[in-house]
Amino acid sequence: MKKLFEKIVEGILACSGFVTSITIVLIILFLFSEALGLFNSRVIEEGYVLALNKDNKVTELTPAQIKDVFDEEITNWNEVGGQDMPIRLFRLEDITQYYTEEELGPSYEHAGARITELVERTPGIIAFVPQQFIVRQDSVHLLRDNTISVKDVFAGAEWFPTATPAAQFGFLPLITGTLWVSLFAILIALPFGLSVAIYMSEVANPKVRNLLKPIIELLSGIPSVVYGFFGLIVIVPLIQKVFDLPVGESGLAGSIVLAIMALPTIITVTEDAMRNCPRAMREASLALGASQWQTIYKVVIPYSISGITSGVVLGIGRAIGETMAVLMVTGNAAVIPHTILEPLRTIPATIAAELGEAPAGGAHYEALFLLGVVLFFISLLINFTVEAVSARKR
């Protein structure tokens, strides 16, 4: 009976591990399948075209160039390889500036013919209109509508997924913002976390240790929105005052909040690893004439390096994957930061803020899933790097 029970438990554990592994694989496959559809999406909004006069020799524009044209930052066709003539913008809502209601018809049934006529007789025009309104496509010149490229996504310097006529899906501001905040969070949290762990493990008496340990572990149970609120009320105004900034929401505020959030994980895991160092090794070091601090540095820390590394990895993971607290204190500006005192936006904050508003299956939706893939690979790279360093230390 006992062997049968053990077999049943063993089977349940095996099935649990198998189901968990399959679930993880399916989640990753779903993530990739949704994300990679972005590169099959068109640059120009679905159902619309960019129509030019037939004499215009420009055949295609990048998403950034299209946005600059419609933002009137590019005002002459020679700036994008065309003839020396000014650019005239036309959107569907501009049609009443060119034609009366009588010319367009009571139900705008003549709008297509009028728009096509306008493009035919205006040399420098670029018209962003529904494709159905170009009734004689052979009499105008349509810009080539390419699919979104890998270069436009990963080297793009602007994130503006709702821009028309061409959405901007540049990941560079979001990736740099995530790495910027996470790097400074770890630089702040690691020295403090390691110092507190050493104190609790090697220096503090049992009463102090028994008092501090539950308090530190309690910090990891505080919701992230509470940390974000604390950062917004306390840290943001302090940074604004100390550095004389126009706004206190910045990468530094996000780094400090993330460092506070990562501290309990780093301290708890590191302290447990150091306390697992055999007492005989400490006593042997002290017997050979080493001081307490020499023993900590030369014996305890090298022996516990694997556990310390695990604490660091978990702390970095908490920093990189955090959403709400960062969203509240970093300014949420999708721009490439040049200093830690500038507002920025991270990948998790972007996904949390925009996924609910992105139409399912659209380019914006797929871009957010691709951001999840990027975040997955960043975490994977950090884990592999730390494991390699840990293996060398052993």
mmCIF file of C-alpha atoms in Angstrom:
data_model
loop_
_atom_site.group_PDB
_atom_site.id
_atom_site.type_symbol
_atom_site.label_atom_id
_atom_site.label_comp_id
_atom_site.label_asym_id
_atom_site.label_seq_id
_atom_site.Cartn_x
_atom_site.Cartn_y
_atom_site.Cartn_z
ATOM 1 C CA MET A 1 0.000 0.000 0.000
ATOM 2 C CA LYS A 2 2.833 2.346 0.859
ATOM 3 C CA LYS A 3 4.562 1.695 -2.476
ATOM 4 C CA LEU A 4 1.304 2.304 -4.332
ATOM 5 C CA PHE A 5 0.855 5.618 -2.540
ATOM 6 C CA GLU A 6 4.437 6.605 -3.409
ATOM 7 C CA LYS A 7 3.821 5.718 -7.058
ATOM 8 C CA ILE A 8 0.652 7.827 -7.108
ATOM 9 C CA VAL A 9 2.471 10.815 -5.566
ATOM 10 C CA GLU A 10 5.349 10.359 -8.000
ATOM 11 C CA GLY A 11 2.913 10.297 -10.934
ATOM 12 C CA ILE A 12 1.128 13.420 -9.705
ATOM 13 C CA LEU A 13 4.429 15.287 -9.349
ATOM 14 C CA ALA A 14 5.560 14.134 -12.804
ATOM 15 C CA CYS A 15 2.247 15.221 -14.371
ATOM 16 C CA SER A 16 2.437 18.555 -12.572
ATOM 17 C CA GLY A 17 5.938 19.201 -13.879
ATOM 18 C CA PHE A 18 4.924 18.143 -17.392
ATOM 19 C CA VAL A 19 1.813 20.356 -17.424
ATOM 20 C CA THR A 20 3.801 23.315 -16.067
ATOM 21 C CA SER A 21 6.478 22.899 -18.738
ATOM 22 C CA ILE A 22 3.900 22.597 -21.518
ATOM 23 C CA THR A 23 2.067 25.673 -20.227
ATOM 24 C CA ILE A 24 5.268 27.738 -20.244
ATOM 25 C CA VAL A 25 6.094 26.587 -23.785
ATOM 26 C CA LEU A 26 2.564 27.422 -24.989
ATOM 27 C CA ILE A 27 2.740 30.891 -23.414
ATOM 28 C CA ILE A 28 6.052 31.577 -25.156
ATOM 29 C CA LEU A 29 4.700 30.282 -28.484
ATOM 30 C CA PHE A 30 1.605 32.467 -28.122
ATOM 31 C CA LEU A 31 3.777 35.471 -27.326
ATOM 32 C CA PHE A 32 5.931 34.934 -30.412
ATOM 33 C CA SER A 33 3.007 34.144 -32.723
ATOM 34 C CA GLU A 34 1.214 37.356 -31.779
ATOM 35 C CA ALA A 35 4.394 39.464 -31.917
ATOM 36 C CA LEU A 36 5.830 38.402 -35.266
ATOM 37 C CA GLY A 37 2.645 39.400 -37.082
ATOM 38 C CA LEU A 38 3.821 43.011 -36.786
ATOM 39 C CA PHE A 39 6.270 42.522 -39.648
ATOM 40 C CA ASN A 40 3.395 41.537 -41.964
ATOM 41 C CA SER A 41 1.496 44.764 -41.216
ATOM 42 C CA ARG A 42 1.509 47.680 -43.637
ATOM 43 C CA VAL A 43 3.103 51.023 -42.849
ATOM 44 C CA ILE A 44 0.097 53.082 -43.979
ATOM 45 C CA GLU A 45 -3.146 52.705 -42.070
ATOM 46 C CA GLU A 46 -5.240 49.844 -43.417
ATOM 47 C CA GLY A 47 -7.727 50.874 -46.097
ATOM 48 C CA TYR A 48 -5.953 54.169 -46.835
ATOM 49 C CA VAL A 49 -3.455 55.266 -49.474
ATOM 50 C CA LEU A 50 -1.047 58.139 -50.012
ATOM 51 C CA ALA A 51 -1.776 59.558 -53.448
ATOM 52 C CA LEU A 52 0.584 61.859 -55.363
ATOM 53 C CA ASN A 53 0.388 63.709 -58.625
ATOM 54 C CA LYS A 54 1.479 61.494 -61.505
ATOM 55 C CA ASP A 55 4.450 63.764 -62.285
ATOM 56 C CA ASN A 56 5.891 63.274 -58.788
ATOM 57 C CA LYS A 57 8.823 60.830 -59.015
ATOM 58 C CA VAL A 58 8.936 59.885 -55.311
ATOM 59 C CA THR A 59 7.962 56.214 -55.059
ATOM 60 C CA GLU A 60 8.254 55.439 -51.353
ATOM 61 C CA LEU A 61 8.836 57.044 -47.975
ATOM 62 C CA THR A 62 9.915 55.594 -44.651
ATOM 63 C CA PRO A 63 7.450 55.758 -41.721
ATOM 64 C CA ALA A 64 9.568 58.501 -40.129
ATOM 65 C CA GLN A 65 9.545 60.531 -43.364
ATOM 66 C CA ILE A 66 5.764 60.165 -43.717
ATOM 67 C CA LYS A 67 5.274 61.439 -40.180
ATOM 68 C CA ASP A 68 7.667 64.347 -40.748
ATOM 69 C CA VAL A 69 5.824 65.277 -43.957
ATOM 70 C CA PHE A 70 2.429 65.368 -42.227
ATOM 71 C CA ASP A 71 3.923 67.154 -39.205
ATOM 72 C CA GLU A 72 5.231 69.748 -41.703
ATOM 73 C CA GLU A 73 8.815 69.213 -40.644
ATOM 74 C CA ILE A 74 9.562 68.237 -44.258
ATOM 75 C CA THR A 75 8.073 70.895 -46.543
ATOM 76 C CA ASN A 76 9.747 70.311 -49.931
ATOM 77 C CA TRP A 77 9.909 67.175 -52.048
ATOM 78 C CA ASN A 78 13.647 67.630 -52.670
ATOM 79 C CA GLU A 79 14.220 66.731 -48.984
ATOM 80 C CA VAL A 80 13.043 63.172 -49.716
ATOM 81 C CA GLY A 81 14.652 62.743 -53.117
ATOM 82 C CA GLY A 82 11.985 64.388 -55.267
ATOM 83 C CA GLN A 83 11.705 67.559 -57.333
ATOM 84 C CA ASP A 84 12.161 71.054 -55.959
ATOM 85 C CA MET A 85 8.564 71.913 -55.179
ATOM 86 C CA PRO A 86 6.641 72.552 -51.959
ATOM 87 C CA ILE A 87 4.593 69.787 -50.387
ATOM 88 C CA ARG A 88 0.847 70.344 -50.146
ATOM 89 C CA LEU A 89 -0.925 68.176 -47.592
ATOM 90 C CA PHE A 90 -4.442 66.896 -48.063
ATOM 91 C CA ARG A 91 -6.572 64.921 -45.636
ATOM 92 C CA LEU A 92 -10.162 63.840 -46.157
ATOM 93 C CA GLU A 93 -11.481 66.492 -43.774
ATOM 94 C CA ASP A 94 -9.859 69.198 -45.946
ATOM 95 C CA ILE A 95 -12.149 68.503 -48.914
ATOM 96 C CA THR A 96 -14.585 71.294 -48.028
ATOM 97 C CA GLN A 97 -11.772 73.816 -48.473
ATOM 98 C CA TYR A 98 -11.615 72.900 -52.169
ATOM 99 C CA TYR A 99 -15.179 72.025 -53.126
ATOM 100 C CA THR A 100 -18.667 73.150 -52.195
ATOM 101 C CA GLU A 101 -21.385 70.823 -50.953
ATOM 102 C CA GLU A 102 -23.119 71.075 -54.314
ATOM 103 C CA GLU A 103 -19.958 69.857 -56.085
ATOM 104 C CA LEU A 104 -19.542 66.973 -53.650
ATOM 105 C CA GLY A 105 -23.194 65.933 -53.757
ATOM 106 C CA PRO A 106 -25.827 65.636 -51.028
ATOM 107 C CA SER A 107 -24.342 62.350 -49.780
ATOM 108 C CA TYR A 108 -20.782 63.143 -50.894
ATOM 109 C CA GLU A 109 -21.242 60.704 -53.746
ATOM 110 C CA HIS A 110 -18.905 62.758 -55.935
ATOM 111 C CA ALA A 111 -16.143 62.997 -53.296
ATOM 112 C CA GLY A 112 -14.020 60.293 -54.896
ATOM 113 C CA ALA A 113 -14.044 61.914 -58.329
ATOM 114 C CA ARG A 114 -13.290 65.338 -56.843
ATOM 115 C CA ILE A 115 -10.372 64.061 -54.756
ATOM 116 C CA THR A 116 -8.914 62.234 -57.753
ATOM 117 C CA GLU A 117 -9.308 65.379 -59.837
ATOM 118 C CA LEU A 118 -7.581 67.460 -57.147
ATOM 119 C CA VAL A 119 -4.581 65.082 -57.033
ATOM 120 C CA GLU A 120 -4.378 65.094 -60.854
ATOM 121 C CA ARG A 121 -4.086 68.880 -61.112
ATOM 122 C CA THR A 122 -1.954 69.656 -58.031
ATOM 123 C CA PRO A 123 1.777 68.850 -58.639
ATOM 124 C CA GLY A 124 3.085 68.892 -55.038
ATOM 125 C CA ILE A 125 0.116 67.284 -53.306
ATOM 126 C CA ILE A 126 0.179 64.242 -51.033
ATOM 127 C CA ALA A 127 -3.328 63.041 -50.188
ATOM 128 C CA PHE A 128 -4.091 60.696 -47.303
ATOM 129 C CA VAL A 129 -7.505 59.303 -48.209
ATOM 130 C CA PRO A 130 -9.425 56.017 -48.199
ATOM 131 C CA GLN A 131 -8.451 53.877 -51.164
ATOM 132 C CA GLN A 132 -12.045 53.817 -52.434
ATOM 133 C CA PHE A 133 -11.907 57.579 -53.021
ATOM 134 C CA ILE A 134 -9.257 57.226 -55.720
ATOM 135 C CA VAL A 135 -11.556 56.340 -58.597
ATOM 136 C CA ARG A 136 -8.958 56.504 -61.377
ATOM 137 C CA GLN A 137 -5.822 54.931 -59.964
ATOM 138 C CA ASP A 138 -4.018 55.021 -63.323
ATOM 139 C CA SER A 139 -4.258 58.833 -63.370
ATOM 140 C CA VAL A 140 -2.468 59.339 -60.028
ATOM 141 C CA HIS A 141 0.658 57.978 -58.382
ATOM 142 C CA LEU A 142 0.259 55.912 -55.187
ATOM 143 C CA LEU A 143 3.162 55.681 -52.768
ATOM 144 C CA ARG A 144 4.400 52.131 -52.277
ATOM 145 C CA ASP A 145 3.000 50.705 -49.048
ATOM 146 C CA ASN A 146 5.706 48.434 -47.629
ATOM 147 C CA THR A 147 5.414 46.213 -44.586
ATOM 148 C CA ILE A 148 6.870 47.365 -41.277
ATOM 149 C CA SER A 149 10.562 46.451 -41.241
ATOM 150 C CA VAL A 150 12.802 45.174 -38.450
ATOM 151 C CA LYS A 151 14.985 48.268 -38.847
ATOM 152 C CA ASP A 152 12.036 50.640 -38.403
ATOM 153 C CA VAL A 153 11.102 48.828 -35.177
ATOM 154 C CA PHE A 154 14.415 48.176 -33.431
ATOM 155 C CA ALA A 155 16.294 51.229 -34.707
ATOM 156 C CA GLY A 156 13.346 53.608 -34.638
ATOM 157 C CA ALA A 157 13.771 56.540 -32.280
ATOM 158 C CA GLU A 158 10.070 57.357 -31.854
ATOM 159 C CA TRP A 159 7.183 55.450 -30.285
ATOM 160 C CA PHE A 160 3.888 56.892 -31.539
ATOM 161 C CA PRO A 161 1.605 53.926 -32.349
ATOM 162 C CA THR A 162 -1.481 56.065 -33.003
ATOM 163 C CA ALA A 163 0.152 58.425 -35.493
ATOM 164 C CA THR A 164 -1.534 58.783 -38.876
ATOM 165 C CA PRO A 165 -1.000 58.069 -41.670
ATOM 166 C CA ALA A 166 1.970 55.945 -40.541
ATOM 167 C CA ALA A 167 2.273 54.710 -36.955
ATOM 168 C CA GLN A 168 5.732 54.878 -35.360
ATOM 169 C CA PHE A 169 6.850 51.696 -33.599
ATOM 170 C CA GLY A 170 10.408 52.621 -32.641
ATOM 171 C CA PHE A 171 11.520 50.457 -29.703
ATOM 172 C CA LEU A 172 14.730 52.346 -28.983
ATOM 173 C CA PRO A 173 13.268 54.836 -26.429
ATOM 174 C CA LEU A 174 11.520 52.038 -24.523
ATOM 175 C CA ILE A 175 14.515 49.675 -24.472
ATOM 176 C CA THR A 176 16.929 52.401 -23.370
ATOM 177 C CA GLY A 177 14.470 53.615 -20.736
ATOM 178 C CA THR A 178 14.088 50.102 -19.315
ATOM 179 C CA LEU A 179 17.829 49.435 -19.205
ATOM 180 C CA TRP A 180 18.565 52.930 -17.842
ATOM 181 C CA VAL A 181 16.156 52.605 -14.912
ATOM 182 C CA SER A 182 17.086 48.981 -14.157
ATOM 183 C CA LEU A 183 20.827 49.667 -14.213
ATOM 184 C CA PHE A 184 20.625 52.519 -11.726
ATOM 185 C CA ALA A 185 18.151 50.609 -9.566
ATOM 186 C CA ILE A 186 20.620 47.741 -9.195
ATOM 187 C CA LEU A 187 23.551 50.124 -8.649
ATOM 188 C CA ILE A 188 21.578 51.635 -5.765
ATOM 189 C CA ALA A 189 20.073 48.433 -4.354
ATOM 190 C CA LEU A 190 23.047 46.060 -4.580
ATOM 191 C CA PRO A 191 25.472 47.828 -2.164
ATOM 192 C CA PHE A 192 22.715 48.440 0.375
ATOM 193 C CA GLY A 193 21.277 44.957 0.024
ATOM 194 C CA LEU A 194 24.641 43.243 0.354
ATOM 195 C CA SER A 195 25.609 45.404 3.331
ATOM 196 C CA VAL A 196 22.384 44.670 5.212
ATOM 197 C CA ALA A 197 22.676 40.952 4.426
ATOM 198 C CA ILE A 198 26.252 40.849 5.756
ATOM 199 C CA TYR A 199 25.190 42.717 8.887
ATOM 200 C CA MET A 200 22.252 40.415 9.582
ATOM 201 C CA SER A 201 24.187 37.241 8.854
ATOM 202 C CA GLU A 202 27.565 37.968 10.419
ATOM 203 C CA VAL A 203 27.377 40.973 12.735
ATOM 204 C CA ALA A 204 23.928 41.420 14.283
ATOM 205 C CA ASN A 205 23.044 39.602 17.473
ATOM 206 C CA PRO A 206 20.095 37.149 17.341
ATOM 207 C CA LYS A 207 17.602 39.629 18.844
ATOM 208 C CA VAL A 208 18.312 42.301 16.223
ATOM 209 C CA ARG A 209 18.286 39.706 13.435
ATOM 210 C CA ASN A 210 14.953 38.257 14.572
ATOM 211 C CA LEU A 211 13.501 41.778 14.628
ATOM 212 C CA LEU A 212 14.832 42.933 11.246
ATOM 213 C CA LYS A 213 14.165 39.797 9.196
ATOM 214 C CA PRO A 214 10.328 39.846 9.443
ATOM 215 C CA ILE A 215 10.266 43.588 8.761
ATOM 216 C CA ILE A 216 12.380 43.208 5.607
ATOM 217 C CA GLU A 217 10.345 40.246 4.392
ATOM 218 C CA LEU A 218 7.171 42.255 5.004
ATOM 219 C CA LEU A 219 8.411 44.909 2.569
ATOM 220 C CA SER A 220 8.233 42.418 -0.312
ATOM 221 C CA GLY A 221 4.517 41.972 0.324
ATOM 222 C CA ILE A 222 3.618 45.650 -0.126
ATOM 223 C CA PRO A 223 1.737 46.216 -3.441
ATOM 224 C CA SER A 224 3.724 48.007 -6.118
ATOM 225 C CA VAL A 225 1.097 50.733 -6.415
ATOM 226 C CA VAL A 226 1.823 51.685 -2.790
ATOM 227 C CA TYR A 227 5.515 52.048 -3.621
ATOM 228 C CA GLY A 228 4.528 54.119 -6.647
ATOM 229 C CA PHE A 229 2.330 56.364 -4.537
ATOM 230 C CA PHE A 230 5.155 56.788 -2.001
ATOM 231 C CA GLY A 231 7.542 57.693 -4.828
ATOM 232 C CA LEU A 232 5.061 60.160 -6.292
ATOM 233 C CA ILE A 233 4.412 61.922 -2.982
ATOM 234 C CA VAL A 234 7.892 61.795 -1.398
ATOM 235 C CA ILE A 235 10.680 60.968 -3.859
ATOM 236 C CA VAL A 236 9.490 62.939 -6.908
ATOM 237 C CA PRO A 237 9.164 66.325 -5.096
ATOM 238 C CA LEU A 238 12.483 65.707 -3.340
ATOM 239 C CA ILE A 239 14.322 65.066 -6.617
ATOM 240 C CA GLN A 240 12.675 68.099 -8.204
ATOM 241 C CA LYS A 241 13.831 70.309 -5.329
ATOM 242 C CA VAL A 242 17.359 68.886 -4.949
ATOM 243 C CA PHE A 243 18.245 68.975 -8.660
ATOM 244 C CA ASP A 244 16.153 72.078 -9.466
ATOM 245 C CA LEU A 245 14.198 70.304 -12.211
ATOM 246 C CA PRO A 246 11.006 71.500 -13.918
ATOM 247 C CA VAL A 247 9.395 68.151 -13.051
ATOM 248 C CA GLY A 248 10.500 65.489 -10.596
ATOM 249 C CA GLU A 249 9.138 62.521 -12.582
ATOM 250 C CA SER A 250 12.351 61.081 -13.975
ATOM 251 C CA GLY A 251 14.432 57.975 -14.441
ATOM 252 C CA LEU A 252 16.135 58.608 -11.102
ATOM 253 C CA ALA A 253 12.783 58.544 -9.277
ATOM 254 C CA GLY A 254 11.971 55.235 -10.956
ATOM 255 C CA SER A 255 15.405 53.831 -10.088
ATOM 256 C CA ILE A 256 15.070 54.743 -6.417
ATOM 257 C CA VAL A 257 11.590 53.227 -6.157
ATOM 258 C CA LEU A 258 12.729 50.058 -7.919
ATOM 259 C CA ALA A 259 15.808 49.840 -5.685
ATOM 260 C CA ILE A 260 13.571 49.981 -2.597
ATOM 261 C CA MET A 261 11.347 47.286 -4.088
ATOM 262 C CA ALA A 262 14.299 45.032 -4.978
ATOM 263 C CA LEU A 263 15.991 45.355 -1.570
ATOM 264 C CA PRO A 264 13.862 42.759 0.316
ATOM 265 C CA THR A 265 14.548 40.098 -2.322
ATOM 266 C CA ILE A 266 18.286 40.773 -2.459
ATOM 267 C CA ILE A 267 18.638 40.947 1.340
ATOM 268 C CA THR A 268 16.578 37.829 2.108
ATOM 269 C CA VAL A 269 18.168 35.542 -0.486
ATOM 270 C CA THR A 270 21.710 36.804 0.176
ATOM 271 C CA GLU A 271 21.377 36.543 3.953
ATOM 272 C CA ASP A 272 20.051 32.974 3.737
ATOM 273 C CA ALA A 273 22.933 32.003 1.441
ATOM 274 C CA MET A 274 25.541 33.485 3.784
ATOM 275 C CA ARG A 275 24.048 31.808 6.841
ATOM 276 C CA ASN A 276 24.398 28.462 5.057
ATOM 277 C CA CYS A 277 28.178 28.842 5.069
ATOM 278 C CA PRO A 278 29.470 26.028 7.369
ATOM 279 C CA ARG A 279 30.486 27.173 10.828
ATOM 280 C CA ALA A 280 33.662 25.070 10.547
ATOM 281 C CA MET A 281 34.917 27.249 7.685
ATOM 282 C CA ARG A 282 34.442 30.408 9.716
ATOM 283 C CA GLU A 283 36.183 28.910 12.749
ATOM 284 C CA ALA A 284 39.069 27.625 10.632
ATOM 285 C CA SER A 285 39.582 31.097 9.159
ATOM 286 C CA LEU A 286 39.514 32.742 12.583
ATOM 287 C CA ALA A 287 41.882 30.071 13.995
ATOM 288 C CA LEU A 288 44.419 30.905 11.282
ATOM 289 C CA GLY A 289 44.484 34.519 12.478
ATOM 290 C CA ALA A 290 42.017 36.166 10.087
ATOM 291 C CA SER A 291 39.845 38.934 11.457
ATOM 292 C CA GLN A 292 36.063 38.773 11.310
ATOM 293 C CA TRP A 293 35.925 41.045 8.282
ATOM 294 C CA GLN A 294 38.665 39.092 6.512
ATOM 295 C CA THR A 295 36.674 35.928 7.149
ATOM 296 C CA ILE A 296 33.547 37.510 5.681
ATOM 297 C CA TYR A 297 35.386 38.766 2.603
ATOM 298 C CA LYS A 298 37.663 35.760 1.983
ATOM 299 C CA VAL A 299 35.491 32.857 3.142
ATOM 300 C CA VAL A 300 31.800 33.596 3.600
ATOM 301 C CA ILE A 301 31.155 35.676 0.474
ATOM 302 C CA PRO A 302 33.069 33.349 -1.933
ATOM 303 C CA TYR A 303 31.259 30.334 -0.477
ATOM 304 C CA SER A 304 27.866 32.071 -0.812
ATOM 305 C CA ILE A 305 28.447 33.624 -4.226
ATOM 306 C CA SER A 306 25.889 31.367 -5.913
ATOM 307 C CA GLY A 307 23.142 32.415 -3.494
ATOM 308 C CA ILE A 308 24.207 36.057 -3.702
ATOM 309 C CA THR A 309 24.020 35.835 -7.486
ATOM 310 C CA SER A 310 20.527 34.361 -7.262
ATOM 311 C CA GLY A 311 19.442 37.264 -5.061
ATOM 312 C CA VAL A 312 20.864 39.748 -7.555
ATOM 313 C CA VAL A 313 19.103 38.016 -10.465
ATOM 314 C CA LEU A 314 15.786 38.045 -8.630
ATOM 315 C CA GLY A 315 16.291 41.697 -7.732
ATOM 316 C CA ILE A 316 17.104 42.616 -11.337
ATOM 317 C CA GLY A 317 14.063 40.658 -12.484
ATOM 318 C CA ARG A 318 11.883 42.623 -10.084
ATOM 319 C CA ALA A 319 13.361 45.874 -11.394
ATOM 320 C CA ILE A 320 13.042 45.081 -15.100
ATOM 321 C CA GLY A 321 9.553 43.611 -14.898
ATOM 322 C CA GLU A 322 7.979 46.198 -12.590
ATOM 323 C CA THR A 323 5.045 48.093 -14.060
ATOM 324 C CA MET A 324 2.808 50.242 -11.901
ATOM 325 C CA ALA A 325 5.380 51.934 -9.664
ATOM 326 C CA VAL A 326 7.548 52.897 -12.652
ATOM 327 C CA LEU A 327 4.533 54.111 -14.599
ATOM 328 C CA MET A 328 3.675 56.511 -11.775
ATOM 329 C CA VAL A 329 7.061 58.161 -11.168
ATOM 330 C CA THR A 330 9.105 58.164 -14.402
ATOM 331 C CA GLY A 331 7.084 60.726 -16.348
ATOM 332 C CA ASN A 332 5.925 58.148 -18.919
ATOM 333 C CA ALA A 333 7.637 59.970 -21.807
ATOM 334 C CA ALA A 334 8.578 57.728 -24.744
ATOM 335 C CA VAL A 335 11.819 59.544 -25.598
ATOM 336 C CA ILE A 336 15.431 58.415 -25.563
ATOM 337 C CA PRO A 337 16.874 59.603 -22.222
ATOM 338 C CA HIS A 338 20.293 61.261 -22.193
ATOM 339 C CA THR A 339 20.554 61.582 -18.410
ATOM 340 C CA ILE A 340 18.935 59.765 -15.504
ATOM 341 C CA LEU A 341 17.192 63.025 -14.528
ATOM 342 C CA GLU A 342 14.992 63.061 -17.647
ATOM 343 C CA PRO A 343 11.481 61.573 -17.917
ATOM 344 C CA LEU A 344 11.354 58.217 -19.695
ATOM 345 C CA ARG A 345 9.172 55.176 -20.252
ATOM 346 C CA THR A 346 9.912 51.487 -19.735
ATOM 347 C CA ILE A 347 8.696 48.452 -21.660
ATOM 348 C CA PRO A 348 6.459 47.015 -18.887
ATOM 349 C CA ALA A 349 4.869 50.427 -18.284
ATOM 350 C CA THR A 350 4.133 50.793 -22.005
ATOM 351 C CA ILE A 351 2.484 47.374 -22.205
ATOM 352 C CA ALA A 352 0.391 48.038 -19.104
ATOM 353 C CA ALA A 353 -0.703 51.497 -20.248
ATOM 354 C CA GLU A 354 -1.572 50.680 -23.862
ATOM 355 C CA LEU A 355 -2.597 47.037 -24.207
ATOM 356 C CA GLY A 356 -6.175 47.707 -23.090
ATOM 357 C CA GLU A 357 -6.597 50.363 -25.793
ATOM 358 C CA ALA A 358 -4.908 48.527 -28.678
ATOM 359 C CA PRO A 359 -7.341 46.843 -31.126
ATOM 360 C CA ALA A 360 -6.850 43.071 -30.970
ATOM 361 C CA GLY A 361 -4.903 41.808 -33.979
ATOM 362 C CA GLY A 362 -3.819 45.284 -35.100
ATOM 363 C CA ALA A 363 -0.268 46.534 -35.571
ATOM 364 C CA HIS A 364 -0.301 48.347 -32.202
ATOM 365 C CA TYR A 365 -1.446 45.150 -30.449
ATOM 366 C CA GLU A 366 1.268 43.104 -32.148
ATOM 367 C CA ALA A 367 3.918 45.712 -31.345
ATOM 368 C CA LEU A 368 3.081 45.444 -27.632
ATOM 369 C CA PHE A 369 3.474 41.672 -27.788
ATOM 370 C CA LEU A 370 6.816 42.166 -29.540
ATOM 371 C CA LEU A 371 7.834 44.411 -26.639
ATOM 372 C CA GLY A 372 7.019 41.451 -24.394
ATOM 373 C CA VAL A 373 9.355 39.299 -26.490
ATOM 374 C CA VAL A 374 12.118 41.905 -26.125
ATOM 375 C CA LEU A 375 11.574 41.965 -22.350
ATOM 376 C CA PHE A 376 11.727 38.159 -22.307
ATOM 377 C CA PHE A 377 15.089 38.157 -24.096
ATOM 378 C CA ILE A 378 16.490 40.899 -21.841
ATOM 379 C CA SER A 379 15.633 38.818 -18.762
ATOM 380 C CA LEU A 380 17.006 35.681 -20.409
ATOM 381 C CA LEU A 381 20.270 37.424 -21.287
ATOM 382 C CA ILE A 382 20.688 38.728 -17.744
ATOM 383 C CA ASN A 383 20.058 35.251 -16.301
ATOM 384 C CA PHE A 384 22.592 33.617 -18.632
ATOM 385 C CA THR A 385 25.173 36.326 -17.942
ATOM 386 C CA VAL A 386 24.839 36.026 -14.165
ATOM 387 C CA GLU A 387 24.922 32.221 -14.350
ATOM 388 C CA ALA A 388 28.123 32.384 -16.412
ATOM 389 C CA VAL A 389 29.727 34.740 -13.903
ATOM 390 C CA SER A 390 28.594 32.518 -11.043
ATOM 391 C CA ALA A 391 30.008 29.432 -12.720
ATOM 392 C CA ARG A 392 33.394 31.112 -13.135
ATOM 393 C CA LYS A 393 33.405 32.118 -9.457
ATOM 394 C CA ARG A 394 32.855 28.509 -8.430
#
